[in-house]
Amino acid sequence: MPKGHLMNQTDPQWELINPEGLVKFEAVKPAPRPGTLENKTVVMRWNGKANGDHYLNRVGELLLEKVPGVKVIRLWENHLSTASISQSPGESRGVAEKIADLGADMVIGSNAD
Amino acid sequence: MSIVTTEFNELSRTTMRTHGLNDMAFVVTQHPMGSISKEAIRARAEENFPEILEKAATWKPKRAESSGRDRALYPSEGISFRGTYKDVNDLFFENGWSTGLPIIPPTRSAVENMLRGTSHRPDEVLWVVPPRMGILTVELIAVHAVMAGCRPEYLPVILAAIEGMSEPEVNWGGAATTTGTVGPMLLINGPVVKELGIAYGQGAAGKGYHPNVSIGYAVNLIGYVVGGSKPPDMDKSTFGSPGDVVAWVFGENEEASPWESYAVEHGFKLADSVVTVKNVYPTVDMPDHTSSTPEQYLKWWSYVLNPMMHVPLGCANKPYFIVLCPEHAGMLAHAGWNKDRFRKALWEKTRVPLSAYSTGEDMCGIGPVPEELRPATPDTLIPVTLSPKDIEILVAGGSGKHSQYFAPGQGKVAASKRVDPWR
């Protein structure tokens, strides 16, 4: 009911269709976390936006300083084409496959401008 | 896990939910990331690092997984409402079912009448529209066509456009949520243009042409209401544009074009009615009133179109659409130029040196310098696209000397679909 709406019996009765429609979710279970990053492989994925690489570079340095045995891989140094916003599910799958090929235990991604 | 900025937190969480996750490991950092010093960015990473480390190692989802729909797709939910026409409009606007312009109330009888425009079943699902992931049936498309004031004979054009927009490579989800001023463009070719009275000549993309305006309104209502592309949290457009309200819709001026039409160039027959969709930035006007040779004309273009005005190269968006007015196209054709010669010359003349950007030798604006242009130096010439093939040429509009270009928004393709299968 719109705000302040006063129903008047002389007004027309409308049989309308809700234009919003239903939504479709395919339930996905999040991957379990490893408990520790020690001796694990962390792949960092940059979306190509300004300064995201500098941010992730510093995160990578800190991981190497503070986590024994961790291996840090900057995905964009292996595959420059992944340093962009995915344009389709197919492209996203391609990025995921490249990450999997690197043996990632954990992926850290940067998003937004 | 994902690191997001404060301004994109809500969009990230909604995107998470619409992809089936009830919870996800996010670390939120202050917006923006761009245009601040490298030292400040590194300090921000240090500040966020304890949370990053904790969430990367030990995060668990807070809520149980549950999702899905709880009622049938068809027929869509009904609403009984007593009130005036204005009250119906208020009801729709306040529920987020209209953009602010008036709508025609979608009554059951009006929708049934609209569905006479297609032989397709009303319960046929065409698309799950991002970012809201609303399920779009033929019936629901007819609802929006009614709301936008379309006639039943327009419905097949809208259905073909939706078929194109739903292609994953078109990336409507990106266009619907970007900070750019991106909206849909519908180019119409073939017999349907004259059959429906779709404007292709004077002022074709503007006002006063019922099919163009109402089809464009219907398409964008679907993106807003069913797709949920709503500012400020989901549609992140920094400024927005009227193209978010009514999509660009125009026919190609095939009779004034000296060359084959866009559709024929892309493998369709002259007898095919075709809708081509592409996410675009608003047009830029190219008002050359003086050039009499292609060389002079290209010089003008070189100052109007360049890669710094847009983000496509960094984002790999393509193609550009160059919409020549008939007088400009005629001048080129009179000099013996075809589309391909103009396309290649335009690509050559519209490059800028990498030094024009302030982002060093690794970045050209919004993204890294593509591998194809490396190793790059300050003198490396950056084109608007990696290949001249990613510049499309067509002819539309009427008399006057105003050509246009649409820079590509999200997506690596434009999708072309035949109208007849949707009749």
Coordinates of C-alpha atoms in Angstrom, one line a residue:
Chain A
M1 CA 0.0 0.0 0.0
P2 CA 1.5 3.4 -0.9
K3 CA 2.2 5.8 1.9
G4 CA -0.8 7.9 2.8
H5 CA -3.1 5.9 0.6
L6 CA -6.7 6.3 1.5
M7 CA -8.9 3.7 -0.1
N8 CA -12.0 5.1 -1.8
Q9 CA -14.7 2.6 -2.8
T10 CA -15.4 4.6 -5.9
D11 CA -11.8 4.1 -7.1
P12 CA -11.2 1.3 -9.6
Q13 CA -10.2 -2.2 -8.5
W14 CA -7.0 -3.4 -10.2
E15 CA -6.0 -7.0 -10.7
L16 CA -2.3 -6.5 -11.3
I17 CA 0.7 -8.7 -11.7
N18 CA 3.8 -8.3 -9.5
P19 CA 6.6 -7.4 -11.9
E20 CA 9.5 -8.4 -9.8
G21 CA 9.5 -12.2 -10.3
L22 CA 11.1 -14.8 -8.2
V23 CA 14.8 -15.2 -7.6
K24 CA 16.9 -18.2 -8.2
F25 CA 19.7 -19.3 -5.9
E26 CA 21.8 -22.4 -6.4
A27 CA 23.1 -23.2 -2.9
V28 CA 26.9 -23.4 -2.7
K29 CA 28.8 -24.7 0.3
P30 CA 31.9 -22.6 1.2
A31 CA 35.2 -24.4 1.1
P32 CA 36.6 -25.2 4.5
R33 CA 39.5 -23.1 5.7
P34 CA 42.8 -24.9 6.3
G35 CA 43.2 -23.8 10.0
T36 CA 46.7 -22.5 9.5
L37 CA 48.5 -21.1 6.5
E38 CA 51.8 -22.6 7.6
N39 CA 53.3 -24.6 4.7
K40 CA 50.3 -23.8 2.5
T41 CA 50.2 -22.2 -1.0
V42 CA 48.4 -18.8 -1.1
V43 CA 47.4 -17.4 -4.5
M44 CA 46.7 -13.7 -4.7
R45 CA 44.3 -12.6 -7.4
W46 CA 44.3 -8.9 -8.4
N47 CA 41.3 -7.5 -10.4
G48 CA 43.5 -5.1 -12.3
K49 CA 42.2 -1.9 -10.6
A50 CA 44.6 0.8 -9.5
N51 CA 46.7 0.0 -6.4
G52 CA 45.2 -3.5 -5.8
D53 CA 48.5 -5.0 -6.8
H54 CA 50.4 -2.8 -4.3
Y55 CA 48.0 -3.8 -1.5
L56 CA 48.3 -7.5 -2.3
N57 CA 52.1 -7.2 -2.6
R58 CA 52.3 -5.9 0.9
V59 CA 49.9 -8.7 2.1
G60 CA 52.2 -11.2 0.4
E61 CA 55.3 -9.7 2.1
L62 CA 53.6 -9.9 5.5
L63 CA 52.6 -13.5 4.9
L64 CA 56.1 -14.5 4.1
E65 CA 57.4 -12.6 7.2
K66 CA 54.9 -14.1 9.7
V67 CA 53.8 -17.5 8.5
P68 CA 56.4 -20.3 8.4
G69 CA 56.7 -22.2 5.2
V70 CA 53.9 -20.3 3.3
K71 CA 54.3 -20.0 -0.4
V72 CA 52.8 -16.9 -2.0
I73 CA 52.0 -16.7 -5.7
R74 CA 50.9 -13.5 -7.5
L75 CA 48.5 -14.8 -10.1
W76 CA 49.0 -11.8 -12.4
E77 CA 52.7 -12.5 -12.6
N78 CA 51.9 -15.9 -14.0
H79 CA 48.9 -14.9 -16.0
L80 CA 48.7 -11.2 -16.7
S81 CA 45.3 -11.7 -18.5
T82 CA 43.7 -12.6 -15.1
A83 CA 44.4 -9.0 -13.9
S84 CA 41.0 -7.8 -15.0
I85 CA 37.4 -8.1 -14.0
S86 CA 35.9 -11.3 -15.3
Q87 CA 33.5 -10.6 -18.2
S88 CA 31.7 -14.0 -18.1
P89 CA 31.2 -17.2 -16.1
G90 CA 33.5 -18.9 -18.7
E91 CA 36.2 -16.4 -18.0
S92 CA 35.8 -16.9 -14.3
R93 CA 36.1 -20.6 -14.7
G94 CA 39.3 -20.1 -16.7
V95 CA 40.7 -18.0 -13.8
A96 CA 39.7 -20.6 -11.3
E97 CA 41.4 -23.3 -13.3
K98 CA 44.6 -21.4 -13.5
I99 CA 44.5 -20.9 -9.7
A100 CA 43.8 -24.6 -9.2
D101 CA 46.8 -25.5 -11.5
L102 CA 49.0 -23.5 -9.1
G103 CA 48.1 -25.8 -6.3
A104 CA 46.3 -23.1 -4.2
D105 CA 45.2 -23.9 -0.7
M106 CA 43.8 -20.4 -0.3
V107 CA 43.0 -17.5 -2.6
I108 CA 43.0 -13.9 -1.6
G109 CA 41.3 -11.6 -4.0
S110 CA 40.9 -7.8 -4.2
N111 CA 37.8 -6.2 -5.5
A112 CA 36.5 -2.8 -6.3
D113 CA 38.0 0.5 -7.3
Chain B
M1 CA 38.5 -14.7 0.8
S2 CA 37.8 -11.3 -0.7
I3 CA 39.1 -7.9 0.2
V4 CA 36.4 -5.2 -0.7
T5 CA 36.2 -1.5 -0.1
T6 CA 33.5 0.1 2.1
E7 CA 31.6 1.4 -0.9
F8 CA 31.3 -2.0 -2.4
N9 CA 30.6 -4.0 0.7
E10 CA 26.8 -4.2 0.2
L11 CA 27.1 -5.1 -3.5
S12 CA 29.7 -7.8 -2.6
R13 CA 27.4 -9.3 0.0
T14 CA 24.4 -9.3 -2.3
T15 CA 26.4 -10.8 -5.1
M16 CA 27.5 -13.5 -2.6
R17 CA 23.9 -14.3 -1.7
T18 CA 22.7 -14.4 -5.3
H19 CA 25.5 -16.9 -6.1
G20 CA 24.2 -19.2 -3.5
L21 CA 26.4 -18.4 -0.5
N22 CA 24.9 -17.4 2.8
D23 CA 28.2 -16.2 4.2
M24 CA 31.7 -15.5 2.9
A25 CA 35.0 -14.3 4.2
F26 CA 35.3 -10.6 3.5
V27 CA 37.8 -8.1 4.8
V28 CA 36.5 -4.5 4.3
T29 CA 39.0 -1.8 3.7
Q30 CA 38.4 1.9 3.2
H31 CA 37.2 3.2 -0.2
P32 CA 38.9 4.2 -2.5
M33 CA 41.9 2.2 -3.6
G34 CA 42.7 4.3 -6.6
S35 CA 44.4 7.8 -6.6
I36 CA 46.2 7.4 -3.3
S37 CA 49.9 6.8 -2.7
K38 CA 51.6 3.4 -2.8
E39 CA 52.8 4.1 0.8
A40 CA 49.2 4.7 2.0
I41 CA 48.0 1.5 0.3
R42 CA 50.8 -0.5 1.9
A43 CA 49.9 1.0 5.3
R44 CA 46.3 0.0 4.8
A45 CA 47.4 -3.6 3.9
E46 CA 49.4 -3.7 7.2
E47 CA 46.3 -2.4 9.1
N48 CA 44.1 -5.1 7.6
F49 CA 46.6 -7.9 7.8
P50 CA 45.7 -9.5 11.2
E51 CA 42.1 -9.8 10.0
I52 CA 43.2 -11.2 6.6
L53 CA 45.4 -13.8 8.3
E54 CA 42.7 -14.9 10.7
K55 CA 39.9 -15.1 8.1
A56 CA 42.2 -16.9 5.6
A57 CA 43.1 -19.6 8.1
T58 CA 40.1 -20.1 10.4
W59 CA 36.9 -18.4 9.0
K60 CA 33.7 -20.4 9.2
P61 CA 30.3 -19.5 7.8
K62 CA 28.0 -18.0 10.4
R63 CA 24.7 -19.2 9.0
A64 CA 23.4 -22.5 7.7
E65 CA 22.9 -22.8 4.0
S66 CA 19.4 -22.4 2.8
S67 CA 18.0 -20.9 -0.3
G68 CA 15.6 -21.4 -3.1
R69 CA 12.2 -20.3 -4.1
D70 CA 9.0 -21.1 -2.4
R71 CA 6.3 -20.8 -5.1
A72 CA 5.6 -21.6 -8.7
L73 CA 7.2 -19.5 -11.4
Y74 CA 4.0 -19.1 -13.4
P75 CA 1.6 -17.5 -13.3
S76 CA 3.3 -14.6 -11.5
E77 CA 1.9 -13.4 -8.2
G78 CA -1.2 -11.3 -8.5
I79 CA -2.0 -8.1 -6.6
S80 CA -5.5 -6.9 -5.9
F81 CA -5.5 -3.1 -5.4
R82 CA -8.1 -0.4 -5.2
G83 CA -7.0 3.1 -6.0
T84 CA -6.5 5.6 -8.8
Y85 CA -4.0 5.3 -11.7
K86 CA -1.7 7.5 -9.7
D87 CA -2.1 5.3 -6.6
V88 CA -1.0 2.3 -8.7
N89 CA 2.0 4.2 -9.8
D90 CA 2.8 5.2 -6.2
L91 CA 2.5 1.5 -5.2
F92 CA 4.9 0.4 -7.9
F93 CA 7.4 3.1 -7.3
E94 CA 7.5 2.6 -3.5
N95 CA 8.0 -1.1 -3.9
G96 CA 10.9 -0.6 -6.3
W97 CA 8.9 -1.8 -9.3
S98 CA 9.4 1.3 -11.4
T99 CA 12.2 3.7 -11.9
G100 CA 10.4 7.0 -11.4
L101 CA 8.7 7.4 -14.7
P102 CA 5.0 6.6 -14.9
I103 CA 4.0 3.0 -15.8
I104 CA 0.9 1.5 -17.4
P105 CA -0.6 -0.8 -14.8
P106 CA 0.1 -4.4 -15.7
T107 CA -3.3 -5.9 -15.3
R108 CA -3.9 -9.6 -16.1
S109 CA -6.0 -8.6 -19.2
A110 CA -3.3 -6.2 -20.5
V111 CA -0.6 -8.8 -20.1
E112 CA -2.7 -11.5 -21.8
N113 CA -3.2 -9.1 -24.7
M114 CA 0.6 -8.3 -24.8
L115 CA 1.3 -12.1 -25.0
R116 CA -0.6 -12.2 -28.2
G117 CA 2.5 -10.7 -29.7
T118 CA 4.4 -14.0 -29.4
S119 CA 3.8 -17.7 -29.9
H120 CA 6.1 -18.6 -27.1
R121 CA 4.7 -20.0 -23.9
P122 CA 4.3 -17.5 -21.0
D123 CA 6.1 -19.9 -18.6
E124 CA 9.2 -20.1 -20.8
V125 CA 12.2 -18.9 -18.8
L126 CA 14.6 -16.7 -20.8
W127 CA 17.1 -15.5 -18.3
V128 CA 18.0 -15.3 -14.6
V129 CA 18.8 -11.6 -14.5
P130 CA 21.8 -10.5 -12.4
P131 CA 22.6 -9.1 -10.0
R132 CA 19.3 -10.0 -8.2
M133 CA 19.0 -13.2 -10.1
G134 CA 15.4 -12.7 -10.9
I135 CA 13.8 -15.4 -13.0
L136 CA 12.6 -13.8 -16.2
T137 CA 9.7 -15.6 -17.9
V138 CA 8.0 -14.6 -21.2
E139 CA 5.0 -13.6 -19.0
L140 CA 7.2 -11.3 -16.9
I141 CA 8.7 -9.7 -20.0
A142 CA 5.1 -9.1 -21.2
V143 CA 4.4 -7.5 -17.9
H144 CA 7.2 -5.0 -18.4
A145 CA 6.3 -4.4 -22.0
V146 CA 2.8 -3.4 -20.7
M147 CA 4.3 -1.2 -18.0
A148 CA 6.4 0.6 -20.7
G149 CA 3.5 1.2 -23.0
C150 CA 4.6 -1.2 -25.7
R151 CA 2.3 -2.7 -28.3
P152 CA 2.0 -6.5 -28.7
E153 CA 3.8 -6.4 -32.0
Y154 CA 6.9 -5.0 -30.3
L155 CA 7.2 -8.0 -28.0
P156 CA 9.3 -10.2 -30.3
V157 CA 11.9 -7.4 -30.6
I158 CA 12.1 -7.2 -26.8
L159 CA 12.3 -11.0 -26.5
A160 CA 15.1 -11.1 -29.1
A161 CA 16.9 -8.3 -27.2
I162 CA 16.6 -10.2 -23.9
E163 CA 17.9 -13.3 -25.6
G164 CA 21.0 -11.3 -26.6
M165 CA 21.4 -9.7 -23.2
S166 CA 21.2 -13.0 -21.5
E167 CA 24.4 -14.3 -23.2
P168 CA 27.1 -14.7 -20.6
E169 CA 29.7 -13.0 -22.8
V170 CA 27.5 -9.9 -23.0
N171 CA 28.0 -9.6 -19.3
W172 CA 24.9 -7.7 -18.2
G173 CA 25.8 -8.4 -14.6
G174 CA 28.9 -6.3 -15.0
A175 CA 27.0 -3.5 -16.8
A176 CA 24.3 -3.5 -14.1
T177 CA 26.7 -2.9 -11.3
T178 CA 29.6 -0.9 -12.7
T179 CA 30.7 2.5 -11.6
G180 CA 30.5 3.5 -15.2
T181 CA 27.5 5.1 -17.0
V182 CA 26.8 1.9 -18.9
G183 CA 23.4 0.9 -20.2
P184 CA 22.0 -1.3 -23.1
M185 CA 22.1 -0.3 -26.7
L186 CA 19.7 -2.0 -29.2
L187 CA 20.5 -1.7 -32.9
I188 CA 17.7 -2.9 -35.1
N189 CA 18.3 -4.1 -38.7
G190 CA 16.0 -5.6 -41.4
P191 CA 12.4 -5.5 -42.4
V192 CA 11.1 -5.1 -38.8
V193 CA 12.4 -1.6 -38.7
K194 CA 9.8 -0.3 -41.2
E195 CA 7.2 -2.9 -40.2
L196 CA 7.1 -1.4 -36.7
G197 CA 8.0 2.1 -37.5
I198 CA 11.3 2.0 -35.6
A199 CA 13.1 5.2 -36.2
Y200 CA 16.4 5.1 -38.0
G201 CA 16.7 8.6 -39.6
Q202 CA 16.3 12.1 -38.1
G203 CA 16.7 12.0 -34.3
A204 CA 16.3 8.2 -34.3
A205 CA 17.8 7.6 -30.8
G206 CA 15.9 10.4 -29.2
K207 CA 12.3 11.3 -28.5
G208 CA 9.0 11.1 -30.4
Y209 CA 9.3 7.5 -31.8
H210 CA 7.0 5.2 -29.9
P211 CA 8.6 1.8 -30.6
N212 CA 12.1 3.1 -29.9
V213 CA 11.2 4.8 -26.6
S214 CA 8.8 2.2 -25.3
I215 CA 11.1 -0.8 -26.2
G216 CA 14.0 1.0 -24.6
Y217 CA 11.9 1.7 -21.5
A218 CA 10.8 -2.0 -21.2
V219 CA 14.3 -3.4 -21.4
N220 CA 15.6 -1.1 -18.7
L221 CA 12.6 -1.7 -16.4
I222 CA 13.5 -5.4 -16.6
G223 CA 17.1 -4.7 -15.6
Y224 CA 15.9 -2.6 -12.7
V225 CA 12.9 -4.5 -11.4
V226 CA 13.7 -8.1 -12.2
G227 CA 17.5 -7.7 -12.3
G228 CA 17.7 -5.4 -9.3
S229 CA 20.2 -3.0 -10.9
K230 CA 19.3 -0.2 -8.4
P231 CA 21.4 2.6 -7.0
P232 CA 23.1 3.2 -4.7
D233 CA 24.0 -0.2 -3.4
M234 CA 23.6 -2.5 -6.4
D235 CA 24.0 -0.2 -9.5
K236 CA 27.2 1.5 -8.5
S237 CA 27.2 4.0 -11.3
T238 CA 29.1 7.1 -10.1
F239 CA 26.8 9.5 -12.0
G240 CA 24.2 7.4 -13.8
S241 CA 22.6 8.5 -17.1
P242 CA 19.2 8.7 -18.8
G243 CA 20.4 5.6 -20.6
D244 CA 19.8 3.8 -17.3
V245 CA 16.1 4.7 -17.6
V246 CA 15.4 4.2 -21.4
A247 CA 17.9 2.0 -23.4
W248 CA 19.3 3.3 -26.6
V249 CA 17.1 1.9 -29.4
F250 CA 17.5 2.8 -33.1
G251 CA 17.4 1.3 -36.5
E252 CA 20.3 1.3 -39.0
N253 CA 19.6 3.8 -41.8
E254 CA 20.2 1.0 -44.4
E255 CA 18.8 3.0 -47.3
A256 CA 21.2 5.9 -46.7
S257 CA 24.2 3.7 -46.0
P258 CA 26.7 3.4 -48.9
W259 CA 27.8 0.1 -47.4
E260 CA 26.3 -3.2 -46.4
S261 CA 24.4 -3.1 -43.1
Y262 CA 25.8 -4.2 -39.8
A263 CA 23.6 -7.3 -39.8
V264 CA 24.6 -8.4 -43.3
E265 CA 28.3 -7.7 -42.4
H266 CA 27.8 -10.1 -39.5
G267 CA 26.3 -13.0 -41.6
F268 CA 22.6 -12.2 -41.6
K269 CA 20.5 -11.9 -44.7
L270 CA 18.8 -8.6 -45.9
A271 CA 15.5 -10.3 -45.2
D272 CA 16.4 -11.0 -41.6
S273 CA 15.1 -8.8 -38.8
V274 CA 17.9 -8.6 -36.3
V275 CA 18.4 -7.0 -32.9
T276 CA 21.9 -6.4 -31.8
V277 CA 22.6 -5.6 -28.1
K278 CA 25.6 -4.2 -26.5
N279 CA 26.3 -2.6 -23.1
V280 CA 27.6 0.9 -23.9
Y281 CA 28.5 4.3 -22.5
P282 CA 26.4 7.2 -23.7
T283 CA 27.2 8.5 -27.1
V284 CA 29.9 11.1 -27.8
D285 CA 29.0 13.5 -30.6
M286 CA 31.5 14.0 -33.4
P287 CA 30.3 17.3 -35.1
D288 CA 32.6 17.7 -38.0
H289 CA 31.0 20.3 -40.3
T290 CA 34.1 21.1 -42.4
S291 CA 36.1 18.1 -43.6
S292 CA 35.8 17.3 -47.2
T293 CA 38.3 14.4 -47.4
P294 CA 38.7 11.3 -45.3
E295 CA 42.1 12.5 -44.2
Q296 CA 40.7 15.7 -42.7
Y297 CA 37.9 13.7 -41.2
L298 CA 40.2 11.3 -39.5
K299 CA 42.2 14.2 -38.0
W300 CA 39.0 15.4 -36.4
W301 CA 38.2 11.9 -35.0
S302 CA 41.8 11.7 -33.6
Y303 CA 40.8 14.5 -31.1
V304 CA 37.4 13.2 -30.3
L305 CA 38.1 9.5 -29.8
N306 CA 41.0 8.2 -27.8
P307 CA 41.7 5.5 -25.3
M308 CA 42.0 7.8 -22.3
M309 CA 38.3 8.8 -22.6
H310 CA 37.2 5.3 -21.8
V311 CA 38.2 2.2 -19.9
P312 CA 37.7 -0.5 -22.5
L313 CA 41.3 -1.4 -23.0
G314 CA 42.0 -1.9 -19.3
C315 CA 38.8 -3.8 -18.8
A316 CA 39.0 -5.7 -22.2
N317 CA 35.5 -4.4 -23.1
K318 CA 34.7 -4.4 -26.8
P319 CA 33.6 -3.5 -29.5
Y320 CA 33.3 0.2 -30.1
F321 CA 30.2 1.3 -32.2
I322 CA 30.9 4.1 -34.6
V323 CA 27.6 5.5 -35.8
L324 CA 28.2 7.6 -38.9
C325 CA 25.6 10.1 -40.0
P326 CA 24.7 9.6 -43.7
E327 CA 26.5 12.7 -44.7
H328 CA 29.8 11.7 -43.2
A329 CA 29.4 8.1 -44.5
G330 CA 28.7 9.5 -48.0
M331 CA 31.8 11.7 -47.9
L332 CA 33.9 8.6 -47.1
A333 CA 32.2 6.5 -49.8
H334 CA 32.5 9.2 -52.4
A335 CA 36.3 9.1 -51.8
G336 CA 36.2 5.4 -52.4
W337 CA 36.6 4.3 -48.8
N338 CA 34.8 1.2 -47.5
K339 CA 34.1 0.3 -43.9
D340 CA 37.3 -1.7 -43.4
R341 CA 39.6 1.1 -44.7
F342 CA 37.9 3.6 -42.3
R343 CA 38.0 1.2 -39.4
K344 CA 41.8 0.5 -39.8
A345 CA 42.6 4.2 -40.3
L346 CA 40.5 5.2 -37.3
W347 CA 42.3 2.7 -35.2
E348 CA 45.7 4.0 -36.3
K349 CA 44.9 7.6 -35.8
T350 CA 43.3 7.4 -32.4
R351 CA 46.2 6.1 -30.3
V352 CA 48.0 8.0 -27.5
P353 CA 51.4 7.4 -26.0
L354 CA 51.6 5.6 -22.8
S355 CA 53.2 8.7 -21.3
A356 CA 49.8 10.4 -21.5
Y357 CA 48.7 8.3 -18.5
S358 CA 50.0 9.0 -15.0
T359 CA 50.3 5.4 -14.2
G360 CA 53.9 4.5 -15.2
E361 CA 54.9 1.8 -17.7
D362 CA 52.8 -1.1 -16.3
M363 CA 49.3 0.5 -16.3
C364 CA 47.4 2.2 -19.0
G365 CA 44.7 3.8 -17.0
I366 CA 42.3 1.4 -15.3
G367 CA 44.2 -1.8 -16.0
P368 CA 47.6 -3.2 -16.7
V369 CA 49.2 -2.7 -20.1
P370 CA 48.0 -5.8 -22.1
E371 CA 50.6 -8.4 -22.9
E372 CA 50.2 -7.7 -26.6
L373 CA 51.6 -4.2 -26.1
R374 CA 54.6 -5.2 -23.9
P375 CA 57.4 -4.4 -23.4
A376 CA 56.0 -0.9 -23.1
T377 CA 57.9 2.4 -23.0
P378 CA 56.5 5.9 -22.5
D379 CA 56.4 6.2 -26.3
T380 CA 54.4 3.0 -26.8
L381 CA 51.2 4.0 -28.7
I382 CA 48.1 2.8 -26.9
P383 CA 45.1 2.1 -29.2
V384 CA 41.4 2.2 -28.2
T385 CA 41.2 -1.6 -28.7
L386 CA 43.7 -4.2 -29.3
S387 CA 42.5 -4.8 -32.9
P388 CA 40.7 -2.7 -35.5
K389 CA 38.3 -5.6 -35.8
D390 CA 36.8 -4.4 -32.5
I391 CA 35.6 -1.2 -34.1
E392 CA 32.1 -1.6 -35.6
I393 CA 30.9 0.9 -38.3
L394 CA 27.3 1.6 -39.1
V395 CA 25.1 4.4 -40.5
A396 CA 22.1 5.9 -38.6
G397 CA 20.4 9.2 -38.2
G398 CA 19.3 11.8 -40.7
S399 CA 20.6 15.0 -42.2
G400 CA 23.3 17.0 -40.5
K401 CA 26.9 16.4 -39.7
H402 CA 26.8 14.7 -36.3
S403 CA 28.3 11.2 -36.1
Q404 CA 28.5 9.4 -32.8
Y405 CA 30.4 6.7 -31.1
F406 CA 29.4 4.4 -28.3
A407 CA 32.4 3.2 -26.2
P408 CA 31.9 -0.4 -25.1
G409 CA 30.8 -1.1 -21.5
Q410 CA 31.1 -4.5 -19.9
G411 CA 31.3 -7.5 -22.2
K412 CA 33.6 -8.6 -24.9
V413 CA 30.8 -9.0 -27.5
A414 CA 27.7 -7.6 -29.0
A415 CA 25.0 -10.2 -29.4
S416 CA 22.8 -10.3 -32.5
K417 CA 19.5 -12.2 -32.5
R418 CA 16.8 -12.8 -35.1
V419 CA 13.4 -11.4 -34.3
D420 CA 11.3 -13.9 -36.2
P421 CA 11.8 -16.9 -33.9
W422 CA 10.2 -14.8 -31.2
R423 CA 7.0 -14.0 -33.1

